[in-house]
Structure formats: structure tokens, C-alpha cells
mmCIF file of C-alpha atoms in Angstrom:
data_model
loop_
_atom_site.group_PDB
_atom_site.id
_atom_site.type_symbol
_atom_site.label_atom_id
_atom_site.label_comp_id
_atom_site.label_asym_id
_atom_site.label_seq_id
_atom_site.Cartn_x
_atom_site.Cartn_y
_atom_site.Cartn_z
ATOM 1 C CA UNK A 1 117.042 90.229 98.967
ATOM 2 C CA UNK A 2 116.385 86.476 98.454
ATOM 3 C CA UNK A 3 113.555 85.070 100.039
ATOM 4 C CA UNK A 4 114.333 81.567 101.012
ATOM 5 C CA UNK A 5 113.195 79.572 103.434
ATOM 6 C CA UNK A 6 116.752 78.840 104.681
ATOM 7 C CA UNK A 7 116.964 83.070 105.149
ATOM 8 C CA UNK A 8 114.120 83.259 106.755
ATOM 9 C CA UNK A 9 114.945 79.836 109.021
ATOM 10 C CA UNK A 10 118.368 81.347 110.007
ATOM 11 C CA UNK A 11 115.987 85.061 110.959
ATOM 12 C CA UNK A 12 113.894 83.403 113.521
ATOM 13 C CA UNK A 13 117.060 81.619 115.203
ATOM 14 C CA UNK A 14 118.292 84.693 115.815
ATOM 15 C CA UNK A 15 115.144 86.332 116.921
ATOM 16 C CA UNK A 16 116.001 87.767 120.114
ATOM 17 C CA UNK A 17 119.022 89.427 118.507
ATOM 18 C CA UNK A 18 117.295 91.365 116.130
ATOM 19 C CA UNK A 19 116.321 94.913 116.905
ATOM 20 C CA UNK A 20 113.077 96.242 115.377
ATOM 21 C CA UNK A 21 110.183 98.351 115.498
ATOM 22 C CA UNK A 22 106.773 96.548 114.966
ATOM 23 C CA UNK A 23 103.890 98.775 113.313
ATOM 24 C CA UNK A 24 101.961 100.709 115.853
ATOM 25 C CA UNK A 25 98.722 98.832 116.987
ATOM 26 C CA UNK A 26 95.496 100.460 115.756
ATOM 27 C CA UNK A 27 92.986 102.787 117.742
ATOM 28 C CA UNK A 28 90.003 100.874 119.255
ATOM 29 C CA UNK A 29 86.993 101.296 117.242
ATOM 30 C CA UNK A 30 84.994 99.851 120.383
ATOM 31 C CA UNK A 31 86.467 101.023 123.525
ATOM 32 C CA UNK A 32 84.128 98.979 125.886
ATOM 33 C CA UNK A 33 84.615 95.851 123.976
ATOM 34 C CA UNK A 34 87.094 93.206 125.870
ATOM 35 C CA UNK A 35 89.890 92.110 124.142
ATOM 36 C CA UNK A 36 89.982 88.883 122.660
ATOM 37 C CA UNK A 37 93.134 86.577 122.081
ATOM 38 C CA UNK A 38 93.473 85.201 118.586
ATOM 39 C CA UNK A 39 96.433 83.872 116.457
ATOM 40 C CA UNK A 40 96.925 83.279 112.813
ATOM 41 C CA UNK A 41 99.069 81.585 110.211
ATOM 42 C CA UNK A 42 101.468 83.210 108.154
ATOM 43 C CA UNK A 43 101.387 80.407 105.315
ATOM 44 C CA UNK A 44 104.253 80.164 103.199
ATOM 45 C CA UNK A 45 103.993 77.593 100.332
ATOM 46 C CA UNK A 46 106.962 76.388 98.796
ATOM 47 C CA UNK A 47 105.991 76.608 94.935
ATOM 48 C CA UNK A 48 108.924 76.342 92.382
ATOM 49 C CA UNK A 49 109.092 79.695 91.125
ATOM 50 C CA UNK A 50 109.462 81.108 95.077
ATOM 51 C CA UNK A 51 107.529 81.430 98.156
ATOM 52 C CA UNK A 52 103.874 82.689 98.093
ATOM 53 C CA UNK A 53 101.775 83.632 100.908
ATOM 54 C CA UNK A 54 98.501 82.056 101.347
ATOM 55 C CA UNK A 55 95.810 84.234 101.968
ATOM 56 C CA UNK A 56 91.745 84.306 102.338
ATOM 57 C CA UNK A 57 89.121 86.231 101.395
ATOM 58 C CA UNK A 58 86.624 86.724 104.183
ATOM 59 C CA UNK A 59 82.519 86.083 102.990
ATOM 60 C CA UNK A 60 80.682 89.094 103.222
ATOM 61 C CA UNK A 61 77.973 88.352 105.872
ATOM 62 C CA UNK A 62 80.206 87.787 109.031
ATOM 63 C CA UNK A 63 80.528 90.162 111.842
ATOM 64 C CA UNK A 64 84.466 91.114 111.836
ATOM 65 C CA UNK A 65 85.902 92.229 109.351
ATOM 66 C CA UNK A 66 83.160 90.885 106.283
ATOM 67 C CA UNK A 67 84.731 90.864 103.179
ATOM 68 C CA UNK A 68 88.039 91.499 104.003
ATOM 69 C CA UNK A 69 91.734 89.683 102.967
ATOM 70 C CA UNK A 70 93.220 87.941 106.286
ATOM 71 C CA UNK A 71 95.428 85.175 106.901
ATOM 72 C CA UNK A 72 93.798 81.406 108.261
ATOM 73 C CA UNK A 73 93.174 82.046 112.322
ATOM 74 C CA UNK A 74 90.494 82.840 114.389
ATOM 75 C CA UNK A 75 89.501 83.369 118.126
ATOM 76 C CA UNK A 76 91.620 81.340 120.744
ATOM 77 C CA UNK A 77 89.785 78.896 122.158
ATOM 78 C CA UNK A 78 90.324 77.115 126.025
ATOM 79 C CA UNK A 79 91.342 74.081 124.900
ATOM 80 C CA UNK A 80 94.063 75.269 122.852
ATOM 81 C CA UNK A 81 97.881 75.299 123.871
ATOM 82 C CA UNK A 82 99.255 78.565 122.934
ATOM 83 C CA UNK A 83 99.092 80.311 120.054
ATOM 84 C CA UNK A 84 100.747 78.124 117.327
ATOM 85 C CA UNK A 85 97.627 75.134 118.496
ATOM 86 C CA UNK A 86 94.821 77.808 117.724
ATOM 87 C CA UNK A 87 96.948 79.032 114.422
ATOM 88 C CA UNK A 88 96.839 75.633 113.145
ATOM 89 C CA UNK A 89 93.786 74.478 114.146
ATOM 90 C CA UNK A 90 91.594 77.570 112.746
ATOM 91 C CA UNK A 91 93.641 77.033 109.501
ATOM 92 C CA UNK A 92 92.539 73.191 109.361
ATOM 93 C CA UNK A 93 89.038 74.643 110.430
ATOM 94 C CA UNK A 94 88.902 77.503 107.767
ATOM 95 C CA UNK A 95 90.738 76.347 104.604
ATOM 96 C CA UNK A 96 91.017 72.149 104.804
ATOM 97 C CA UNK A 97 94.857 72.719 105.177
ATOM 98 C CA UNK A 98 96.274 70.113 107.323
ATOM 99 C CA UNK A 99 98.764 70.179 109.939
ATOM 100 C CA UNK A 100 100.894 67.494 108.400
ATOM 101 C CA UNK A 101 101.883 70.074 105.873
ATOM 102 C CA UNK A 102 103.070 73.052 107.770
ATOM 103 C CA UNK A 103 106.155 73.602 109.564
ATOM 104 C CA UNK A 104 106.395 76.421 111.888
ATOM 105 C CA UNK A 105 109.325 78.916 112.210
ATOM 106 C CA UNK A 106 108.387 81.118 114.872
ATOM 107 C CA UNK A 107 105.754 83.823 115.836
ATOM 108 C CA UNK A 108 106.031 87.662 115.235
ATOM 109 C CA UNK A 109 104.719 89.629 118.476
ATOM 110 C CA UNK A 110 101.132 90.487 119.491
ATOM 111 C CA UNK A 111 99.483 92.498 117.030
ATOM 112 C CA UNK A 112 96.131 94.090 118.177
ATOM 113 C CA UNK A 113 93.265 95.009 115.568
ATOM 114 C CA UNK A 114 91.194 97.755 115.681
ATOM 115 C CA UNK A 115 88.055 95.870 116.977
ATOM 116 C CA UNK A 116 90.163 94.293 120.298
ATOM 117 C CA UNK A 117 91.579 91.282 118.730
ATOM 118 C CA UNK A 118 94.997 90.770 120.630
ATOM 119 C CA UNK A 119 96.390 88.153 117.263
ATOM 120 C CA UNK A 120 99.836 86.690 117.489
ATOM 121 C CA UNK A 121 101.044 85.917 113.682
ATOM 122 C CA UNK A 122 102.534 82.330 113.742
ATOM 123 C CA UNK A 123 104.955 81.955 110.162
ATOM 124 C CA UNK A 124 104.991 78.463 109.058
ATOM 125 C CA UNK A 125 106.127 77.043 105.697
ATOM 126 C CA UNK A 126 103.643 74.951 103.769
ATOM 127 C CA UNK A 127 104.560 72.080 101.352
ATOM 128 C CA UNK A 128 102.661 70.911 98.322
ATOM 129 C CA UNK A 129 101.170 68.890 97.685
ATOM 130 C CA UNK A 130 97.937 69.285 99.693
ATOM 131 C CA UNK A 131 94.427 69.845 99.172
ATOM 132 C CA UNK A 132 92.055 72.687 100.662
ATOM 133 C CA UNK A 133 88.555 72.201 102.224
ATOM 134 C CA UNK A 134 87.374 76.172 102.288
ATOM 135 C CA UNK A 135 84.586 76.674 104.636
ATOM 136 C CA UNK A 136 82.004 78.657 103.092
ATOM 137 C CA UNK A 137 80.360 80.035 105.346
ATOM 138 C CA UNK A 138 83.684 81.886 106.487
ATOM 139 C CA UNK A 139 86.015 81.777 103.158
ATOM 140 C CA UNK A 140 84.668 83.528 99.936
ATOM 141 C CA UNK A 141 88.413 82.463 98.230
ATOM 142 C CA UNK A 142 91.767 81.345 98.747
ATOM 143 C CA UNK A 143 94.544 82.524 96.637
ATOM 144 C CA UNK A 144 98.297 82.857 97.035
ATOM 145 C CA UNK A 145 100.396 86.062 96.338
ATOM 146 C CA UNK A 146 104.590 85.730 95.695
ATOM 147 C CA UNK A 147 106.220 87.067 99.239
ATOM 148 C CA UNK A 148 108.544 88.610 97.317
ATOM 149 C CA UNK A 149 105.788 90.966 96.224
ATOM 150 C CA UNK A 150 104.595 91.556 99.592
ATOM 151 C CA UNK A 151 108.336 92.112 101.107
ATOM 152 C CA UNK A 152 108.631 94.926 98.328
ATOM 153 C CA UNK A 153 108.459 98.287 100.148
ATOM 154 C CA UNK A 154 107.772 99.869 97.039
ATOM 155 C CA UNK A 155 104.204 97.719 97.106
ATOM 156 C CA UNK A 156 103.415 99.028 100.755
ATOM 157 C CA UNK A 157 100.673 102.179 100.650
ATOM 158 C CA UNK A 158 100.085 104.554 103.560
ATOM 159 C CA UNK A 159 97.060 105.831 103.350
ATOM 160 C CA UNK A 160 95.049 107.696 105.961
ATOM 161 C CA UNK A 161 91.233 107.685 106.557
ATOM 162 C CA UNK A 162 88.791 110.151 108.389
ATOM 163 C CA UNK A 163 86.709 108.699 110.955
ATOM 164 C CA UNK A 164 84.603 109.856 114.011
ATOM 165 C CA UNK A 165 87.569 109.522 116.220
ATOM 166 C CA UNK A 166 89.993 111.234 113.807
ATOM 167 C CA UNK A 167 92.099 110.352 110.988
ATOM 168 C CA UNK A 168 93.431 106.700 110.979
ATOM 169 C CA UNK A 169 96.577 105.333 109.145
ATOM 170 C CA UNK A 170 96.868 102.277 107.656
ATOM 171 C CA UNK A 171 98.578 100.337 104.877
ATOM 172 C CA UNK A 172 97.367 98.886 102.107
ATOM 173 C CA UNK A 173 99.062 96.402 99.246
ATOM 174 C CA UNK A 174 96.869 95.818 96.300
ATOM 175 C CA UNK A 175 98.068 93.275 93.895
ATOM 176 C CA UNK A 176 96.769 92.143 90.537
ATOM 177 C CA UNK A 177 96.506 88.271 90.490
ATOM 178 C CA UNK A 178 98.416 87.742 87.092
ATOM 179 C CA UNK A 179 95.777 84.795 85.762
ATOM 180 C CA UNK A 180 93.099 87.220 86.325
ATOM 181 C CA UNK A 181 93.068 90.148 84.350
ATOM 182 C CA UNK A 182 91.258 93.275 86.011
ATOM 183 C CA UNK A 183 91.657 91.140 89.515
ATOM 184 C CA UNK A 184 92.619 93.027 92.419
ATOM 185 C CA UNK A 185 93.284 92.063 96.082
ATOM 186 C CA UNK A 186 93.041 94.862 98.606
ATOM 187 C CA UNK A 187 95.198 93.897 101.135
ATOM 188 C CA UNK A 188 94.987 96.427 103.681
ATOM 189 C CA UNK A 189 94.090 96.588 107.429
ATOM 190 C CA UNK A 190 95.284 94.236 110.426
ATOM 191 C CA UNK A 191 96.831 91.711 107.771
ATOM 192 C CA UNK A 192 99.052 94.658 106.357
ATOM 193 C CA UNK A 193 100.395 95.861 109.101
ATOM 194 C CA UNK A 194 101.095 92.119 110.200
ATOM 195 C CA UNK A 195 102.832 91.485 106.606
ATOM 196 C CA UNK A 196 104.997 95.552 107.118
ATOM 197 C CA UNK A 197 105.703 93.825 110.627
ATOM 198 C CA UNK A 198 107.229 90.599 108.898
ATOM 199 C CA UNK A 199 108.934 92.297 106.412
ATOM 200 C CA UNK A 200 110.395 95.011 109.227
ATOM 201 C CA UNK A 201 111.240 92.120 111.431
ATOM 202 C CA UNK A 202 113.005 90.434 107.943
ATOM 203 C CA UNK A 203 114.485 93.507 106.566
ATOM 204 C CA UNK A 204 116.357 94.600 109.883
ATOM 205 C CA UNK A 205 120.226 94.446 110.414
ATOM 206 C CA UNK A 206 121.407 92.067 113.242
#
């Protein structure tokens, strides 16, 4: 399948007409705690040899989800208006990337984390040139990964972990940054499933 941004312009014009199954949400880890709306951006940059997807790598010392690979987003905030206003404002916030740069093409539906974030996924595409600001105290790295990797089934990894509460699934999709050698990205969790969603939601016949 080609992955252009024309393709995936014409998908979300037709959203409504598309029938699909998002991933199932994941179990609560904290039952009592109150779910909290968030939103994130699905960054694709326009680079010459394809799309990529822009991702983060979480510092290790904050409270959700230290350490982990996620998208640019955060925690809505009041003063936002809707989803695709906290999307691009926590990516400005988190990564320097500004607005002027990003041009949405829709939203994929609510996904909710295991720790009660309710996130809707906004997919925007991203043209260079433009210059990141990482914050530190909230992004360890930023690094891109081709979506044609990421929209290759053969890439996604169930795996299943035992917990308290029982075994969990989840998917996983490590990939070996090519400049790096002996560099791996676990990309697994909340940001997986959003990425299985995108390419189920991508992948499905009208």
C-alpha cells in the first residue's frame, strides 16, 4: 500500500464511511483514579524518501508513563478548544514544533490508557523545514520512524504480560533506528495500540 499523504487525505474524507474495529481500551491499573481528557499528535513529516512519524521519548523521572515512547500531547487543559487546540499546543509545549507547520487531517476516536487517560489521537502532517525546542524536563529524545514501517502488520507484536489483576495484552513495535547501530525503540503500550488503531482505521475496505 502507498502511504501518501493524498491516500491518507482522501481516508479521513471519507471517515464516517469506513467500517472498523478500534483496539480494545486497556484495563484500569487504578480503578479509583478519575479519568482525565488528553489528546495527542500523530505527526507525520513529509521527508523525501516517505512519511515518518515523529515520536518522543519520555525522561525517566515523571509520574506517567517515565521512560516510555509516546506521541507530543498531554493533559487537556480549560482553556483549550477541543482536542486538536490541546494536541497542538502540548506539541509546541513539549518538542518546540510550531503550529505553522502542521496541518491536521482528522482525529482517530478516544483511546483510553491504562492509568485513566481518555486521549483522542489528532493526525496532522508536518512540513520541513522547522526546528525543535525539546523540553527536558519532559523529552529525553525525539526521533522519527518511516510510517511505512509502523503500517507493516508484520512489525506489530502481541505480547501478553502477568499482572496482579491478570494477564494483560498489548502490542509492541520495536524498530532499529538505521543511523544507530544496536539502537532500539520499544514502542509498545497506549502509543501502539493508537498506531494498530491508525493503521486498522487505514487498512479497512470502504
Amino acid at each position: 500500500m502507498s502511504w501518501t499523504i493524498e491516500f491518507l487525505r482522501q481516508r479521513f474524507e471519507v471517515m464516517p464511511a469506513i467500517r472498523w474495529t478500534p483496539e480494545p481500551q486497556e484495563p484500569p491499573l487504578f480503578p479509583d483514579r478519575a479519568p482525565a481528557s488528553a489528546a495527542v499528535l500523530i505527526p507525520l513529516v513529509q521527508r523525501d524518501e516517505g512519511l515518518t512519524v515523529l515520536l518522543t521519548q519520555r525522561t525517566a523521572h515523571l509520574n506517567d508513563h517515565a521512560g516510555q515512547i509516546s506521541f507530543p500531547g498531554g493533559r487537556t487543559e480549560p482553556h483549550d478548544d477541543g482536542p486538536v487546540a490541546t494536541a497542538l499546543r502540548e506539541t509546541e509545549e513539549e518538542v518546540g514544533l510550531s503550529r505553522a507547520h502542521v496541518r491536521v487531517l482528522g482525529s482517530l476516536p478516544m483511546y483510553q490508557t491504562a492509568t485513566n487517560f481518555q486521549v483522542i489521537p489528532v493526525v496532522a502532517v508536518v512540513q520541513p523545514p522547522f526546528e525543535l525546542k525539546p523540553d527536558d524536563f519532559e523529552v529525553a529524545e525525539v526521533f522519527e520512524v518511516p510510517l511505512a514501517f509502523l503500517m507493516d502488520p508484520a512489525n506489530h507484536q502481541e505480547k501478553f504480560i502477568q499482572t496482579p489483576g491478570g494477564p494483560r495484552r498489548y502490542f509492541a513495535m520495536p524498530y532499529s533506528a538505521p543511523n544507530s547501530p544496536g539502537k532500539e525503540y520499544f514502542i509498545w503500550g497506549a502509543t501502539a495500540a493508537m498506531l494498530r488503531n491508525l493503521y486498522n482505521f487505514l487498512s479497512a475496505p470502504l
